[in-house]
Coordinates of C-alpha atoms and ligand atoms in Angstrom, one line a residue:
M18 CA 90.5 184.5 28.4
L19 CA 91.0 181.2 30.0
N20 CA 92.5 181.7 33.5
L21 CA 93.2 178.6 35.4
V22 CA 94.3 178.1 39.0
L23 CA 96.2 174.8 39.3
F24 CA 95.8 174.0 42.9
G25 CA 97.1 171.3 45.2
P26 CA 99.6 170.5 47.9
P27 CA 103.3 170.4 47.2
G28 CA 104.1 167.2 45.2
A29 CA 100.6 167.0 43.7
G30 CA 101.9 167.3 40.2
K31 CA 101.1 171.0 39.5
G32 CA 104.3 171.7 37.6
T33 CA 104.0 168.5 35.5
Q34 CA 100.4 169.1 34.6
S35 CA 101.1 172.8 33.8
E36 CA 103.3 171.7 30.9
N37 CA 100.4 169.8 29.4
L38 CA 97.9 172.6 29.9
I39 CA 100.2 175.3 28.5
N40 CA 100.7 173.4 25.3
K41 CA 97.1 172.4 24.8
Y42 CA 95.4 175.7 25.6
N43 CA 98.3 178.1 24.7
L44 CA 98.4 179.7 28.1
V45 CA 101.1 181.7 29.9
H46 CA 102.4 179.7 32.9
L47 CA 103.1 181.7 36.1
S48 CA 104.6 179.6 38.9
T49 CA 105.4 181.7 42.0
G50 CA 107.7 179.0 43.2
D51 CA 109.7 179.1 39.9
I52 CA 109.8 182.9 40.0
F53 CA 111.1 182.8 43.6
R54 CA 113.8 180.2 42.7
A55 CA 114.9 182.3 39.7
N56 CA 115.3 185.3 42.0
I57 CA 117.3 183.2 44.5
K58 CA 119.6 182.1 41.7
G59 CA 120.0 185.7 40.5
E60 CA 120.7 186.7 44.1
T61 CA 118.2 189.6 44.0
E62 CA 116.8 191.2 47.1
L63 CA 113.5 189.4 46.5
G64 CA 115.4 186.2 46.2
K65 CA 117.2 186.7 49.5
L66 CA 113.9 187.5 51.3
A67 CA 112.1 184.5 49.7
K68 CA 114.9 182.1 50.6
S69 CA 114.5 182.8 54.3
Y70 CA 111.0 181.5 54.2
I71 CA 111.4 178.8 51.5
D72 CA 114.2 177.1 53.5
K73 CA 111.9 176.6 56.4
G74 CA 108.9 175.4 54.3
E75 CA 107.0 178.5 55.2
L76 CA 105.0 180.8 52.9
V77 CA 106.5 184.0 51.7
P78 CA 104.5 187.0 53.0
D79 CA 101.4 187.9 51.0
E80 CA 102.4 191.5 50.3
V81 CA 105.6 190.5 48.5
T82 CA 104.1 187.5 46.7
I83 CA 101.0 189.5 45.4
S84 CA 103.0 192.4 44.1
M85 CA 105.4 190.0 42.3
L86 CA 102.6 188.1 40.7
E87 CA 100.8 191.2 39.6
S88 CA 103.9 192.6 37.9
E89 CA 104.4 189.3 36.1
V90 CA 100.9 189.2 34.8
S91 CA 101.2 192.8 33.6
K92 CA 104.2 191.8 31.4
H93 CA 101.9 190.0 29.0
E94 CA 100.0 192.2 26.5
S95 CA 97.2 190.0 25.2
P96 CA 97.5 186.4 26.3
N97 CA 95.0 183.7 25.7
G98 CA 95.0 183.2 29.4
F99 CA 97.1 182.3 32.4
I100 CA 97.8 179.2 34.4
F101 CA 98.5 180.2 38.0
D102 CA 100.6 177.4 39.5
G103 CA 101.2 177.7 43.2
F104 CA 99.2 180.9 43.5
P105 CA 97.0 181.9 45.3
R106 CA 98.0 180.1 48.5
T107 CA 96.1 182.2 51.0
T108 CA 92.7 183.9 51.1
A109 CA 94.3 187.3 50.9
Q110 CA 96.1 186.3 47.7
A111 CA 92.9 184.9 46.2
E112 CA 91.0 188.1 47.0
A113 CA 93.9 190.2 45.6
L114 CA 93.9 188.1 42.4
D115 CA 90.2 188.6 41.9
T116 CA 90.4 192.4 42.3
F117 CA 93.5 192.6 40.0
L118 CA 91.9 190.4 37.3
A119 CA 88.7 192.4 37.5
S120 CA 90.7 195.6 36.9
K121 CA 91.9 193.9 33.6
N122 CA 88.3 193.0 32.7
T123 CA 88.9 189.3 33.2
A124 CA 88.5 186.7 36.0
I125 CA 89.5 183.2 37.1
T126 CA 87.6 180.6 34.9
L127 CA 88.3 177.5 37.0
M128 CA 90.2 176.3 40.0
L129 CA 91.5 172.7 39.4
A130 CA 92.5 171.0 42.6
L131 CA 94.8 168.0 42.3
E132 CA 94.0 165.7 45.2
V133 CA 96.8 163.4 46.5
D134 CA 97.1 161.9 50.0
D135 CA 99.9 163.1 52.4
E136 CA 101.8 159.8 52.4
E137 CA 102.0 159.8 48.6
L138 CA 103.0 163.4 48.6
K139 CA 105.9 162.8 51.0
R140 CA 107.1 159.9 48.9
R141 CA 107.0 161.9 45.6
L142 CA 108.7 164.9 47.2
L143 CA 111.6 162.9 48.6
E144 CA 111.9 161.1 45.2
R145 CA 111.9 164.5 43.4
G146 CA 114.5 165.8 45.9
K147 CA 117.0 163.3 44.6
V148 CA 117.0 164.9 41.1
S149 CA 115.5 168.4 41.5
G150 CA 118.4 169.9 43.6
R151 CA 115.7 171.6 45.6
S152 CA 116.8 171.7 49.2
D153 CA 113.1 172.0 50.4
D154 CA 112.4 168.6 48.7
Q155 CA 115.2 166.8 50.6
D156 CA 114.5 167.4 54.2
E157 CA 111.5 165.5 55.7
T158 CA 110.9 168.2 58.4
I159 CA 110.7 171.0 55.7
I160 CA 108.4 168.8 53.6
E161 CA 106.1 168.2 56.6
N162 CA 106.0 171.9 57.3
R163 CA 105.1 172.7 53.7
I164 CA 102.2 170.2 53.8
K165 CA 101.1 171.7 57.2
E166 CA 101.2 175.2 55.7
Y167 CA 99.1 173.9 52.8
N168 CA 96.5 172.3 55.1
S169 CA 96.1 175.3 57.3
K170 CA 96.4 178.3 54.9
T171 CA 95.9 177.0 51.4
A172 CA 93.3 174.2 51.5
P173 CA 90.6 176.7 52.7
L174 CA 90.7 178.2 49.3
K175 CA 88.7 175.3 48.0
D176 CA 85.7 176.9 49.9
F177 CA 86.6 180.3 48.4
Y178 CA 86.3 179.0 44.8
S179 CA 83.4 176.7 45.6
A180 CA 81.4 179.7 46.7
Q181 CA 82.0 181.1 43.2
G182 CA 81.1 177.9 41.5
K183 CA 84.7 177.5 40.1
F184 CA 86.1 174.6 42.2
V185 CA 86.8 171.3 40.5
S186 CA 88.3 168.3 42.4
I187 CA 90.7 166.2 40.2
D188 CA 92.0 162.8 41.3
G189 CA 95.8 163.3 41.3
I190 CA 96.7 159.7 41.5
G191 CA 97.4 157.7 38.3
S192 CA 99.5 158.2 35.2
I193 CA 100.5 161.6 33.9
D194 CA 98.3 161.1 30.8
D195 CA 95.3 159.9 32.8
I196 CA 95.4 162.9 35.1
A197 CA 95.9 165.3 32.1
G198 CA 92.8 163.7 30.5
R199 CA 90.8 164.5 33.7
L200 CA 91.9 168.1 33.6
Y201 CA 91.0 168.5 29.9
T202 CA 87.6 167.1 30.5
A203 CA 86.9 169.5 33.4
I204 CA 88.2 172.5 31.4
D205 CA 86.4 171.7 28.1
S206 CA 83.1 171.3 29.9
K207 CA 83.5 174.8 31.4
K208 CA 84.8 176.7 28.4
Ligands
AMP302 P1 106.4 175.6 45.0 O1 107.4 175.6 43.9 O2 105.1 176.1 44.5 O3 106.3 174.3 45.8 O4 106.9 176.7 46.1 C1 108.1 176.6 46.8 C2 108.0 177.6 48.0 O5 107.9 178.9 47.5 C3 106.9 177.4 48.9 O6 107.1 176.4 49.9 C4 106.8 178.8 49.5 O7 107.8 179.0 50.5 C5 107.1 179.7 48.3 N1 105.9 180.1 47.6 C6 105.6 179.7 46.3 N2 104.4 180.3 46.0 C7 104.0 181.0 47.0 C8 102.8 181.7 47.3 N3 101.8 181.9 46.4 N4 102.7 182.4 48.5 C9 103.7 182.2 49.4 N5 104.8 181.5 49.3 C10 104.9 180.9 48.1

């Protein structure tokens, strides 16, 4: 299986690049942000809980996020692999994912980190907020909090995957096609 973690701060282009990767490698796309938003729309209990964190730009608690992700993975019988978009975001999530995948006799192949500076992120998110309808993209304080959460809780995962020899840094500035090309090169040299 080809299991990819697509990593990077909010606004780095994870969603956009996931589209390219799903098509090219025939992977199942699991975006925890998308799953939370679907639950908010469906007004489920999980959605109500998630909304209280998302609206502040904070991470949803690990326990909730991990069990949701595991149940989503288990829905797929024999996939070519997964692209994890927006997960893991904490060390506890990364450890849980390793244990869970090992129980299914598989593992993360690569962690691809899209690198974009904070000023460019803010600009992209505010721009996206004009069309995405996402309230967490429209408020500069929430955006700053999301970037802060990323820097303190999520960025340390680079070391986690580096220690496993699975971390690849990808320049996230440029055209969508250029960035996709960088991702394909990294994946194809590891497969
Ligand atoms: P995203 O669409 O990935 O930008 O996620 C939007 C929001 O959903 C984040 O700001 C968090 O509040 C929440 N979220 C998404 N994925 C996770 C995760 N793996 N752990 C905790 N919270 C998450």
